[in-house]
Amino acid sequence: MRCNSTGARLAVKDNIASLGSLTTCDSNILAGTAIPFDATIVSQLRSRGFSVVGKTGMDEFGMGTHSTTGARGIVRNAEPLQDFSAGGSSGGSAVSVSKGEAEIALGTDTGGSVRMPAAYTGTVGFKPSYGMLSRFGVVPYANSLDTVGLLAKTVTKIRDLLIGTKLFAEHDHNDPTSLPVSVRQRCTAQRTGYDGQARSTLRGITFGLPIEYNVEELNSSVRDGWIRAAQIVEDMGGRVVPVSLPTTRMALSAYYVIAPAEAASNLAKYDGIRYGRRNTDTDTDAPDGVLYAKTRASGFGKEVKRRILLGSYSLSSEAVDNYFIQAQKVRQLVRRDFDRVFKLSNPLRDEQPFDLSDMDESVVLENKLGPTQVDFLLCPTAPTTPPLLEEVLHQTPLDSYMNDVFTVPASLAGLPAISVPMGLASPAQDGEESKANFGGLQLIGQYWDDARLLSVAELVSRAVDTR
């Protein structure tokens, strides 16, 4: 992290504008770029007594799972886990919190980029409901998915900031995705917890365990930790039931069509003429008539170029119907599945009944009307414990993408989700002496149920963090 000042400490991801600091998205094409104003979220936190202490490393333009694709180099995890992945793409923000360099760190979460680093660094990472926090001053990756997220060592710090200071209520007219005041008030009126009152018990709260999340790639120690966390929740008075989210099996594939497509569109402006640093190594930058080919080739890293190519193809006339349009249909089905399992209705959508023919046969019906509806979903944040950096650097892109399997669905649906540290009781197996003894436990709530989610996560986190 590049340090600038001291005070009530706030670390800012390098794709969020902060006056007095460079904002480069950890990319060569934006090297030396200084945006001459604060992002709205930064100015909001400055007004609450925070002082920016530095900009943090990340995956280039937010595209990555382990914070290894940035132009400034790999983000390394905090002691004593310096050889492990810090998660991505907000790995630098998570490390700044875990090392005690900042009380709160800002990140961005497009498909898990705040929650994944939290799971890998033993910190708390919160992605609020889409449209709650302003994105003005945040360099976009995928507009329909990007969400400003918060990282801290405890849930309490995040809840005190978001709910205690009424940050959730502030609309930003500069951000077209920021929910208007009237809609915020209507949504808040349908929810509890926004008065700042914290829960003291889990009694009366029902948690769902998505059976589709028990995937083959799920590490055995993480699975055991998930089961143990569910038992702890029951011992605390909560009710735990299995639920089915049938379309989530397709969520990851849909995400990696939609996000690259939006990225290809957003990054088209970085050509060295209108935006970005121009390649001046040669007299001309127009081989074969392409004016800015060398600028984009040298300015972007491999992962960014890979996603631009994927996105450009899925938006082409030959592929748009079979890829981008189909992915958007899957996204709506993912959102529908969430709406059907939650007790609370989505305040932005009409309620739809559950089609029992879509439901897994192992899910028990609550009554003749259908299966049990829940308050929150409980699942792992990542399918593995923090992997070694040496392993990560030899992964294929597909292997890295698979790490997002549990975080992507909530992003597609725009729902609030939080990752808290989860101690793992399973002893190390042969050859696993170097594995971390913790993972991330994720709680997902219905849209705009952020206040209650944070209050419940506060209780759960204290019980399951047994490191």
GROMACS .gro file of N, CA and C in nm, residues 125-275:
model
  453
  125GLY      N    1  -1.562  -0.895   0.491
  125GLY     CA    2  -1.587  -0.823   0.367
  125GLY      C    3  -1.735  -0.817   0.337
  126PHE      N    4  -1.787  -0.697   0.317
  126PHE     CA    5  -1.931  -0.678   0.298
  126PHE      C    6  -1.961  -0.614   0.163
  127LYS      N    7  -2.049  -0.680   0.087
  127LYS     CA    8  -2.102  -0.624  -0.037
  127LYS      C    9  -2.246  -0.582  -0.011
  128PRO      N   10  -2.276  -0.452  -0.011
  128PRO     CA   11  -2.414  -0.409   0.015
  128PRO      C   12  -2.505  -0.432  -0.105
  129SER      N   13  -2.632  -0.407  -0.085
  129SER     CA   14  -2.728  -0.417  -0.195
  129SER      C   15  -2.686  -0.324  -0.308
  130TYR      N   16  -2.706  -0.369  -0.431
  130TYR     CA   17  -2.670  -0.289  -0.548
  130TYR      C   18  -2.750  -0.159  -0.546
  131GLY      N   19  -2.681  -0.047  -0.560
  131GLY     CA   20  -2.748   0.083  -0.561
  131GLY      C   21  -2.747   0.154  -0.428
  132MET      N   22  -2.697   0.088  -0.321
  132MET     CA   23  -2.696   0.152  -0.189
  132MET      C   24  -2.582   0.252  -0.178
  133LEU      N   25  -2.459   0.213  -0.212
  133LEU     CA   26  -2.344   0.301  -0.205
  133LEU      C   27  -2.311   0.355  -0.343
  134SER      N   28  -2.278   0.483  -0.348
  134SER     CA   29  -2.251   0.549  -0.476
  134SER      C   30  -2.126   0.492  -0.542
  135ARG      N   31  -2.132   0.485  -0.676
  135ARG     CA   32  -2.017   0.442  -0.754
  135ARG      C   33  -1.956   0.559  -0.832
  136PHE      N   34  -2.000   0.679  -0.807
  136PHE     CA   35  -1.942   0.794  -0.875
  136PHE      C   36  -1.798   0.811  -0.831
  137GLY      N   37  -1.706   0.816  -0.927
  137GLY     CA   38  -1.565   0.823  -0.897
  137GLY      C   39  -1.497   0.687  -0.891
  138VAL      N   40  -1.572   0.581  -0.920
  138VAL     CA   41  -1.517   0.446  -0.927
  138VAL      C   42  -1.500   0.410  -1.075
  139VAL      N   43  -1.381   0.371  -1.114
  139VAL     CA   44  -1.357   0.333  -1.254
  139VAL      C   45  -1.433   0.204  -1.283
  140PRO      N   46  -1.522   0.204  -1.381
  140PRO     CA   47  -1.610   0.088  -1.400
  140PRO      C   48  -1.542  -0.031  -1.465
  141TYR      N   49  -1.584  -0.149  -1.422
  141TYR     CA   50  -1.548  -0.275  -1.484
  141TYR      C   51  -1.672  -0.330  -1.554
  142ALA      N   52  -1.776  -0.362  -1.476
  142ALA     CA   53  -1.903  -0.409  -1.531
  142ALA      C   54  -2.015  -0.335  -1.460
  143ASN      N   55  -2.076  -0.240  -1.527
  143ASN     CA   56  -2.167  -0.144  -1.462
  143ASN      C   57  -2.285  -0.209  -1.390
  144SER      N   58  -2.340  -0.316  -1.445
  144SER     CA   59  -2.458  -0.376  -1.384
  144SER      C   60  -2.424  -0.464  -1.265
  145LEU      N   61  -2.295  -0.480  -1.236
  145LEU     CA   62  -2.251  -0.569  -1.129
  145LEU      C   63  -2.166  -0.498  -1.024
  146ASP      N   64  -2.091  -0.396  -1.065
  146ASP     CA   65  -1.997  -0.328  -0.974
  146ASP      C   66  -2.068  -0.273  -0.850
  147THR      N   67  -2.010  -0.301  -0.734
  147THR     CA   68  -2.062  -0.252  -0.607
  147THR      C   69  -1.946  -0.213  -0.517
  148VAL      N   70  -1.952  -0.096  -0.458
  148VAL     CA   71  -1.850  -0.057  -0.358
  148VAL      C   72  -1.871  -0.142  -0.234
  149GLY      N   73  -1.762  -0.200  -0.183
  149GLY     CA   74  -1.770  -0.284  -0.065
  149GLY      C   75  -1.681  -0.234   0.046
  150LEU      N   76  -1.704  -0.284   0.167
  150LEU     CA   77  -1.631  -0.241   0.286
  150LEU      C   78  -1.561  -0.360   0.350
  151LEU      N   79  -1.437  -0.339   0.394
  151LEU     CA   80  -1.360  -0.441   0.465
  151LEU      C   81  -1.317  -0.389   0.600
  152ALA      N   82  -1.321  -0.475   0.700
  152ALA     CA   83  -1.278  -0.440   0.836
  152ALA      C   84  -1.243  -0.567   0.910
  153LYS      N   85  -1.193  -0.553   1.032
  153LYS     CA   86  -1.159  -0.672   1.111
  153LYS      C   87  -1.283  -0.731   1.178
  154THR      N   88  -1.385  -0.651   1.199
  154THR     CA   89  -1.506  -0.700   1.264
  154THR      C   90  -1.629  -0.651   1.190
  155VAL      N   91  -1.739  -0.726   1.206
  155VAL     CA   92  -1.866  -0.684   1.147
  155VAL      C   93  -1.913  -0.555   1.212
  156THR      N   94  -1.885  -0.540   1.341
  156THR     CA   95  -1.931  -0.423   1.416
  156THR      C   96  -1.884  -0.293   1.352
  157LYS      N   97  -1.758  -0.288   1.309
  157LYS     CA   98  -1.706  -0.165   1.248
  157LYS      C   99  -1.784  -0.129   1.122
  158ILE      N  100  -1.818  -0.229   1.043
  158ILE     CA  101  -1.892  -0.203   0.919
  158ILE      C  102  -2.035  -0.162   0.951
  159ARG      N  103  -2.098  -0.230   1.047
  159ARG     CA  104  -2.236  -0.197   1.082
  159ARG      C  105  -2.245  -0.057   1.141
  160ASP      N  106  -2.149  -0.022   1.226
  160ASP     CA  107  -2.150   0.112   1.285
  160ASP      C  108  -2.137   0.220   1.179
  161LEU      N  109  -2.060   0.192   1.074
  161LEU     CA  110  -2.041   0.290   0.967
  161LEU      C  111  -2.164   0.299   0.879
  162LEU      N  112  -2.209   0.184   0.828
  162LEU     CA  113  -2.318   0.184   0.730
  162LEU      C  114  -2.452   0.222   0.791
  163ILE      N  115  -2.482   0.164   0.906
  163ILE     CA  116  -2.612   0.185   0.970
  163ILE      C  117  -2.605   0.297   1.073
  164GLY      N  118  -2.501   0.292   1.156
  164GLY     CA  119  -2.490   0.389   1.265
  164GLY      C  120  -2.478   0.533   1.218
  165THR      N  121  -2.407   0.557   1.106
  165THR     CA  122  -2.392   0.693   1.055
  165THR      C  123  -2.490   0.725   0.942
  166LYS      N  124  -2.585   0.635   0.918
  166LYS     CA  125  -2.689   0.653   0.815
  166LYS      C  126  -2.630   0.665   0.674
  167LEU      N  127  -2.515   0.602   0.651
  167LEU     CA  128  -2.456   0.604   0.518
  167LEU      C  129  -2.549   0.539   0.415
  168PHE      N  130  -2.626   0.441   0.459
  168PHE     CA  131  -2.717   0.369   0.370
  168PHE      C  132  -2.824   0.460   0.311
  169ALA      N  133  -2.853   0.572   0.377
  169ALA     CA  134  -2.965   0.658   0.336
  169ALA      C  135  -2.926   0.763   0.233
  170GLU      N  136  -2.798   0.778   0.202
  170GLU     CA  137  -2.752   0.889   0.120
  170GLU      C  138  -2.755   0.857  -0.030
  171HIS      N  139  -2.833   0.933  -0.101
  171HIS     CA  140  -2.842   0.921  -0.247
  171HIS      C  141  -2.739   1.014  -0.312
  172ASP      N  142  -2.687   0.970  -0.426
  172ASP     CA  143  -2.592   1.052  -0.501
  172ASP      C  144  -2.648   1.078  -0.641
  173HIS      N  145  -2.681   1.203  -0.669
  173HIS     CA  146  -2.740   1.236  -0.798
  173HIS      C  147  -2.640   1.221  -0.913
  174ASN      N  148  -2.511   1.211  -0.881
  174ASN     CA  149  -2.410   1.192  -0.986
  174ASN      C  150  -2.402   1.048  -1.035
  175ASP      N  151  -2.461   0.956  -0.960
  175ASP     CA  152  -2.455   0.814  -0.995
  175ASP      C  153  -2.594   0.766  -1.037
  176PRO      N  154  -2.612   0.733  -1.165
  176PRO     CA  155  -2.745   0.689  -1.211
  176PRO      C  156  -2.791   0.558  -1.151
  177THR      N  157  -2.699   0.480  -1.091
  177THR     CA  158  -2.740   0.354  -1.029
  177THR      C  159  -2.768   0.370  -0.880
  178SER      N  160  -2.749   0.491  -0.825
  178SER     CA  161  -2.776   0.516  -0.684
  178SER      C  162  -2.926   0.528  -0.664
  179LEU      N  163  -2.981   0.447  -0.571
  179LEU     CA  164  -3.126   0.446  -0.550
  179LEU      C  165  -3.175   0.584  -0.505
  180PRO      N  166  -3.282   0.635  -0.566
  180PRO     CA  167  -3.337   0.764  -0.524
  180PRO      C  168  -3.383   0.762  -0.378
  181VAL      N  169  -3.391   0.878  -0.317
  181VAL     CA  170  -3.429   0.888  -0.177
  181VAL      C  171  -3.565   0.824  -0.152
  182SER      N  172  -3.662   0.852  -0.239
  182SER     CA  173  -3.797   0.798  -0.219
  182SER      C  174  -3.798   0.646  -0.219
  183VAL      N  175  -3.717   0.585  -0.306
  183VAL     CA  176  -3.711   0.439  -0.313
  183VAL      C  177  -3.639   0.384  -0.191
  184ARG      N  178  -3.532   0.453  -0.148
  184ARG     CA  179  -3.462   0.411  -0.026
  184ARG      C  180  -3.557   0.412   0.094
  185GLN      N  181  -3.637   0.516   0.104
  185GLN     CA  182  -3.730   0.526   0.217
  185GLN      C  183  -3.835   0.415   0.211
  186ARG      N  184  -3.883   0.385   0.090
  186ARG     CA  185  -3.983   0.278   0.076
  186ARG      C  186  -3.922   0.143   0.111
  187CYS      N  187  -3.801   0.117   0.063
  187CYS     CA  188  -3.735  -0.010   0.093
  187CYS      C  189  -3.706  -0.023   0.243
  188THR      N  190  -3.658   0.086   0.303
  188THR     CA  191  -3.624   0.084   0.444
  188THR      C  192  -3.747   0.062   0.531
  189ALA      N  193  -3.861   0.118   0.489
  189ALA     CA  194  -3.985   0.102   0.564
  189ALA      C  195  -4.031  -0.043   0.568
  190GLN      N  196  -3.988  -0.124   0.471
  190GLN     CA  197  -4.026  -0.265   0.466
  190GLN      C  198  -3.928  -0.355   0.539
  191ARG      N  199  -3.826  -0.296   0.600
  191ARG     CA  200  -3.721  -0.373   0.666
  191ARG      C  201  -3.707  -0.333   0.812
  192THR      N  202  -3.636  -0.416   0.889
  192THR     CA  203  -3.606  -0.384   1.028
  192THR      C  204  -3.454  -0.371   1.045
  193GLY      N  205  -3.413  -0.308   1.152
  193GLY     CA  206  -3.271  -0.297   1.184
  193GLY      C  207  -3.208  -0.165   1.145
  194TYR      N  208  -3.276  -0.086   1.062
  194TYR     CA  209  -3.217   0.040   1.020
  194TYR      C  210  -3.224   0.149   1.126
  195ASP      N  211  -3.291   0.118   1.238
  195ASP     CA  212  -3.292   0.211   1.351
  195ASP      C  213  -3.167   0.198   1.437
  196GLY      N  214  -3.079   0.104   1.400
  196GLY     CA  215  -2.954   0.087   1.472
  196GLY      C  216  -2.959  -0.015   1.583
  197GLN      N  217  -3.078  -0.072   1.609
  197GLN     CA  218  -3.090  -0.172   1.715
  197GLN      C  219  -3.030  -0.305   1.671
  198ALA      N  220  -2.934  -0.356   1.749
  198ALA     CA  221  -2.869  -0.483   1.715
  198ALA      C  222  -2.945  -0.600   1.776
  199ARG      N  223  -2.942  -0.714   1.710
  199ARG     CA  224  -3.004  -0.834   1.763
  199ARG      C  225  -2.915  -0.893   1.872
  200SER      N  226  -2.981  -0.958   1.969
  200SER     CA  227  -2.907  -1.025   2.076
  200SER      C  228  -2.920  -1.176   2.068
  201THR      N  229  -3.000  -1.225   1.974
  201THR     CA  230  -3.025  -1.368   1.962
  201THR      C  231  -3.057  -1.404   1.818
  202LEU      N  232  -3.036  -1.532   1.784
  202LEU     CA  233  -3.074  -1.582   1.651
  202LEU      C  234  -3.211  -1.649   1.653
  203ARG      N  235  -3.276  -1.649   1.765
  203ARG     CA  236  -3.407  -1.713   1.774
  203ARG      C  237  -3.506  -1.643   1.679
  204GLY      N  238  -3.579  -1.726   1.606
  204GLY     CA  239  -3.675  -1.674   1.509
  204GLY      C  240  -3.616  -1.651   1.372
  205ILE      N  241  -3.485  -1.674   1.355
  205ILE     CA  242  -3.418  -1.655   1.227
  205ILE      C  243  -3.396  -1.791   1.161
  206THR      N  244  -3.434  -1.803   1.036
  206THR     CA  245  -3.416  -1.927   0.960
  206THR      C  246  -3.305  -1.909   0.857
  207PHE      N  247  -3.212  -2.003   0.856
  207PHE     CA  248  -3.099  -2.001   0.764
  207PHE      C  249  -3.114  -2.116   0.664
  208GLY      N  250  -3.086  -2.086   0.538
  208GLY     CA  251  -3.093  -2.188   0.435
  208GLY      C  252  -2.955  -2.233   0.392
  209LEU      N  253  -2.937  -2.364   0.376
  209LEU     CA  254  -2.813  -2.419   0.322
  209LEU      C  255  -2.841  -2.459   0.178
  210PRO      N  256  -2.789  -2.386   0.079
  210PRO     CA  257  -2.816  -2.420  -0.063
  210PRO      C  258  -2.751  -2.553  -0.099
  211ILE      N  259  -2.831  -2.650  -0.136
  211ILE     CA  260  -2.776  -2.782  -0.166
  211ILE      C  261  -2.690  -2.780  -0.291
  212GLU      N  262  -2.716  -2.685  -0.381
  212GLU     CA  263  -2.636  -2.675  -0.503
  212GLU      C  264  -2.494  -2.625  -0.475
  213TYR      N  265  -2.469  -2.572  -0.355
  213TYR     CA  266  -2.336  -2.522  -0.323
  213TYR      C  267  -2.243  -2.632  -0.273
  214ASN      N  268  -2.295  -2.751  -0.254
  214ASN     CA  269  -2.212  -2.864  -0.213
  214ASN      C  270  -2.149  -2.926  -0.338
  215VAL      N  271  -2.059  -2.851  -0.399
  215VAL     CA  272  -2.002  -2.889  -0.528
  215VAL      C  273  -1.883  -2.981  -0.510
  216GLU      N  274  -1.846  -3.048  -0.618
  216GLU     CA  275  -1.733  -3.141  -0.615
  216GLU      C  276  -1.604  -3.072  -0.577
  217GLU      N  277  -1.588  -2.946  -0.618
  217GLU     CA  278  -1.465  -2.872  -0.593
  217GLU      C  279  -1.451  -2.823  -0.448
  218LEU      N  280  -1.556  -2.842  -0.366
  218LEU     CA  281  -1.554  -2.792  -0.229
  218LEU      C  282  -1.455  -2.872  -0.144
  219ASN      N  283  -1.356  -2.802  -0.090
  219ASN     CA  284  -1.254  -2.865  -0.005
  219ASN      C  285  -1.320  -2.930   0.117
  220SER      N  286  -1.272  -3.049   0.155
  220SER     CA  287  -1.335  -3.124   0.264
  220SER      C  288  -1.331  -3.047   0.396
  221SER      N  289  -1.221  -2.976   0.423
  221SER     CA  290  -1.213  -2.902   0.549
  221SER      C  291  -1.309  -2.783   0.550
  222VAL      N  292  -1.329  -2.721   0.433
  222VAL     CA  293  -1.426  -2.611   0.424
  222VAL      C  294  -1.567  -2.666   0.439
  223ARG      N  295  -1.595  -2.783   0.379
  223ARG     CA  296  -1.727  -2.844   0.394
  223ARG      C  297  -1.755  -2.877   0.541
  224ASP      N  298  -1.655  -2.934   0.609
  224ASP     CA  299  -1.672  -2.965   0.751
  224ASP      C  300  -1.695  -2.838   0.833
  225GLY      N  301  -1.622  -2.731   0.797
  225GLY     CA  302  -1.641  -2.604   0.867
  225GLY      C  303  -1.779  -2.547   0.845
  226TRP      N  304  -1.831  -2.561   0.724
  226TRP     CA  305  -1.967  -2.516   0.690
  226TRP      C  306  -2.070  -2.591   0.775
  227ILE      N  307  -2.055  -2.723   0.783
  227ILE     CA  308  -2.148  -2.805   0.862
  227ILE      C  309  -2.139  -2.767   1.009
  228ARG      N  310  -2.017  -2.746   1.056
  228ARG     CA  311  -1.998  -2.708   1.196
  228ARG      C  312  -2.060  -2.571   1.223
  229ALA      N  313  -2.044  -2.476   1.130
  229ALA     CA  314  -2.103  -2.343   1.148
  229ALA      C  315  -2.255  -2.352   1.154
  230ALA      N  316  -2.314  -2.438   1.070
  230ALA     CA  317  -2.459  -2.457   1.072
  230ALA      C  318  -2.505  -2.512   1.206
  231GLN      N  319  -2.426  -2.604   1.264
  231GLN     CA  320  -2.461  -2.660   1.394
  231GLN      C  321  -2.452  -2.553   1.502
  232ILE      N  322  -2.349  -2.468   1.494
  232ILE     CA  323  -2.334  -2.359   1.592
  232ILE      C  324  -2.455  -2.266   1.585
  233VAL      N  325  -2.498  -2.235   1.461
  233VAL     CA  326  -2.614  -2.147   1.444
  233VAL      C  327  -2.738  -2.209   1.508
  234GLU      N  328  -2.755  -2.341   1.490
  234GLU     CA  329  -2.868  -2.408   1.553
  234GLU      C  330  -2.858  -2.404   1.705
  235ASP      N  331  -2.737  -2.426   1.758
  235ASP     CA  332  -2.718  -2.422   1.902
  235ASP      C  333  -2.747  -2.283   1.959
  236MET      N  334  -2.732  -2.180   1.875
  236MET     CA  335  -2.760  -2.043   1.918
  236MET      C  336  -2.907  -2.006   1.907
  237GLY      N  337  -2.989  -2.101   1.861
  237GLY     CA  338  -3.132  -2.077   1.853
  237GLY      C  339  -3.186  -2.056   1.713
  238GLY      N  340  -3.099  -2.050   1.614
  238GLY     CA  341  -3.146  -2.034   1.477
  238GLY      C  342  -3.197  -2.166   1.420
  239ARG      N  343  -3.276  -2.157   1.319
  239ARG     CA  344  -3.325  -2.276   1.249
  239ARG      C  345  -3.249  -2.290   1.119
  240VAL      N  346  -3.203  -2.410   1.085
  240VAL     CA  347  -3.126  -2.434   0.964
  240VAL      C  348  -3.198  -2.539   0.879
  241VAL      N  349  -3.223  -2.506   0.752
  241VAL     CA  350  -3.293  -2.597   0.662
  241VAL      C  351  -3.224  -2.599   0.526
  242PRO      N  352  -3.235  -2.710   0.452
  242PRO     CA  353  -3.182  -2.711   0.316
  242PRO      C  354  -3.274  -2.634   0.221
  243VAL      N  355  -3.217  -2.565   0.124
  243VAL     CA  356  -3.296  -2.495   0.022
  243VAL      C  357  -3.237  -2.526  -0.115
  244SER      N  358  -3.315  -2.503  -0.216
  244SER     CA  359  -3.270  -2.529  -0.352
  244SER      C  360  -3.269  -2.400  -0.433
  245LEU      N  361  -3.157  -2.376  -0.501
  245LEU     CA  362  -3.142  -2.263  -0.593
  245LEU      C  363  -3.100  -2.322  -0.728
  246PRO      N  364  -3.195  -2.377  -0.803
  246PRO     CA  365  -3.162  -2.459  -0.920
  246PRO      C  366  -3.073  -2.391  -1.023
  247THR      N  367  -3.094  -2.262  -1.047
  247THR     CA  368  -3.024  -2.196  -1.157
  247THR      C  369  -2.882  -2.155  -1.120
  248THR      N  370  -2.846  -2.164  -0.991
  248THR     CA  371  -2.713  -2.121  -0.952
  248THR      C  372  -2.604  -2.206  -1.017
  249ARG      N  373  -2.639  -2.324  -1.064
  249ARG     CA  374  -2.539  -2.406  -1.134
  249ARG      C  375  -2.490  -2.337  -1.260
  250MET      N  376  -2.574  -2.251  -1.316
  250MET     CA  377  -2.538  -2.181  -1.439
  250MET      C  378  -2.490  -2.039  -1.415
  251ALA      N  379  -2.489  -1.996  -1.288
  251ALA     CA  380  -2.459  -1.856  -1.257
  251ALA      C  381  -2.317  -1.818  -1.297
  252LEU      N  382  -2.220  -1.905  -1.268
  252LEU     CA  383  -2.081  -1.872  -1.297
  252LEU      C  384  -2.059  -1.853  -1.446
  253SER      N  385  -2.118  -1.942  -1.526
  253SER     CA  386  -2.104  -1.930  -1.672
  253SER      C  387  -2.166  -1.801  -1.722
  254ALA      N  388  -2.284  -1.767  -1.668
  254ALA     CA  389  -2.351  -1.644  -1.709
  254ALA      C  390  -2.268  -1.522  -1.672
  255TYR      N  391  -2.210  -1.525  -1.552
  255TYR     CA  392  -2.128  -1.412  -1.506
  255TYR      C  393  -2.011  -1.389  -1.600
  256TYR      N  394  -1.944  -1.496  -1.641
  256TYR     CA  395  -1.825  -1.481  -1.726
  256TYR      C  396  -1.859  -1.459  -1.873
  257VAL      N  397  -1.985  -1.437  -1.901
  257VAL     CA  398  -2.027  -1.381  -2.030
  257VAL      C  399  -2.062  -1.234  -2.011
  258ILE      N  400  -2.143  -1.204  -1.908
  258ILE     CA  401  -2.192  -1.068  -1.886
  258ILE      C  402  -2.079  -0.973  -1.846
  259ALA      N  403  -1.998  -1.012  -1.747
  259ALA     CA  404  -1.893  -0.922  -1.698
  259ALA      C  405  -1.790  -0.887  -1.805
  260PRO      N  406  -1.734  -0.984  -1.879
  260PRO     CA  407  -1.640  -0.947  -1.985
  260PRO      C  408  -1.703  -0.863  -2.095
  261ALA      N  409  -1.831  -0.887  -2.125
  261ALA     CA  410  -1.898  -0.807  -2.228
  261ALA      C  411  -1.905  -0.661  -2.185
  262GLU      N  412  -1.944  -0.637  -2.060
  262GLU     CA  413  -1.951  -0.500  -2.012
  262GLU      C  414  -1.811  -0.439  -2.000
  263ALA      N  415  -1.713  -0.522  -1.964
  263ALA     CA  416  -1.575  -0.473  -1.955
  263ALA      C  417  -1.522  -0.433  -2.091
  264ALA      N  418  -1.549  -0.513  -2.194
  264ALA     CA  419  -1.503  -0.480  -2.329
  264ALA      C  420  -1.557  -0.345  -2.373
  265SER      N  421  -1.682  -0.318  -2.337
  265SER     CA  422  -1.742  -0.189  -2.371
  265SER      C  423  -1.679  -0.075  -2.292
  266ASN      N  424  -1.661  -0.096  -2.161
  266ASN     CA  425  -1.605   0.009  -2.075
  266ASN      C  426  -1.461   0.042  -2.109
  267LEU      N  427  -1.383  -0.058  -2.145
  267LEU     CA  428  -1.240  -0.038  -2.169
  267LEU      C  429  -1.208   0.002  -2.313
  268ALA      N  430  -1.310   0.015  -2.396
  268ALA     CA  431  -1.286   0.054  -2.535
  268ALA      C  432  -1.228   0.195  -2.544
  269LYS      N  433  -1.256   0.279  -2.445
  269LYS     CA  434  -1.210   0.418  -2.452
  269LYS      C  435  -1.061   0.434  -2.421
  270TYR      N  436  -0.998   0.331  -2.365
  270TYR     CA  437  -0.856   0.342  -2.333
  270TYR      C  438  -0.773   0.310  -2.457
  271ASP      N  439  -0.745   0.414  -2.536
  271ASP     CA  440  -0.676   0.396  -2.664
  271ASP      C  441  -0.551   0.483  -2.675
  272GLY      N  442  -0.518   0.556  -2.568
  272GLY     CA  443  -0.401   0.642  -2.573
  272GLY      C  444  -0.427   0.774  -2.642
  273ILE      N  445  -0.547   0.793  -2.694
  273ILE     CA  446  -0.582   0.918  -2.764
  273ILE      C  447  -0.680   0.997  -2.678
  274ARG      N  448  -0.791   0.934  -2.643
  274ARG     CA  449  -0.888   1.000  -2.555
  274ARG      C  450  -0.853   0.975  -2.408
  275TYR      N  451  -0.823   0.848  -2.376
  275TYR     CA  452  -0.789   0.811  -2.238
  275TYR      C  453  -0.670   0.716  -2.241
   0.00000   0.00000   0.00000
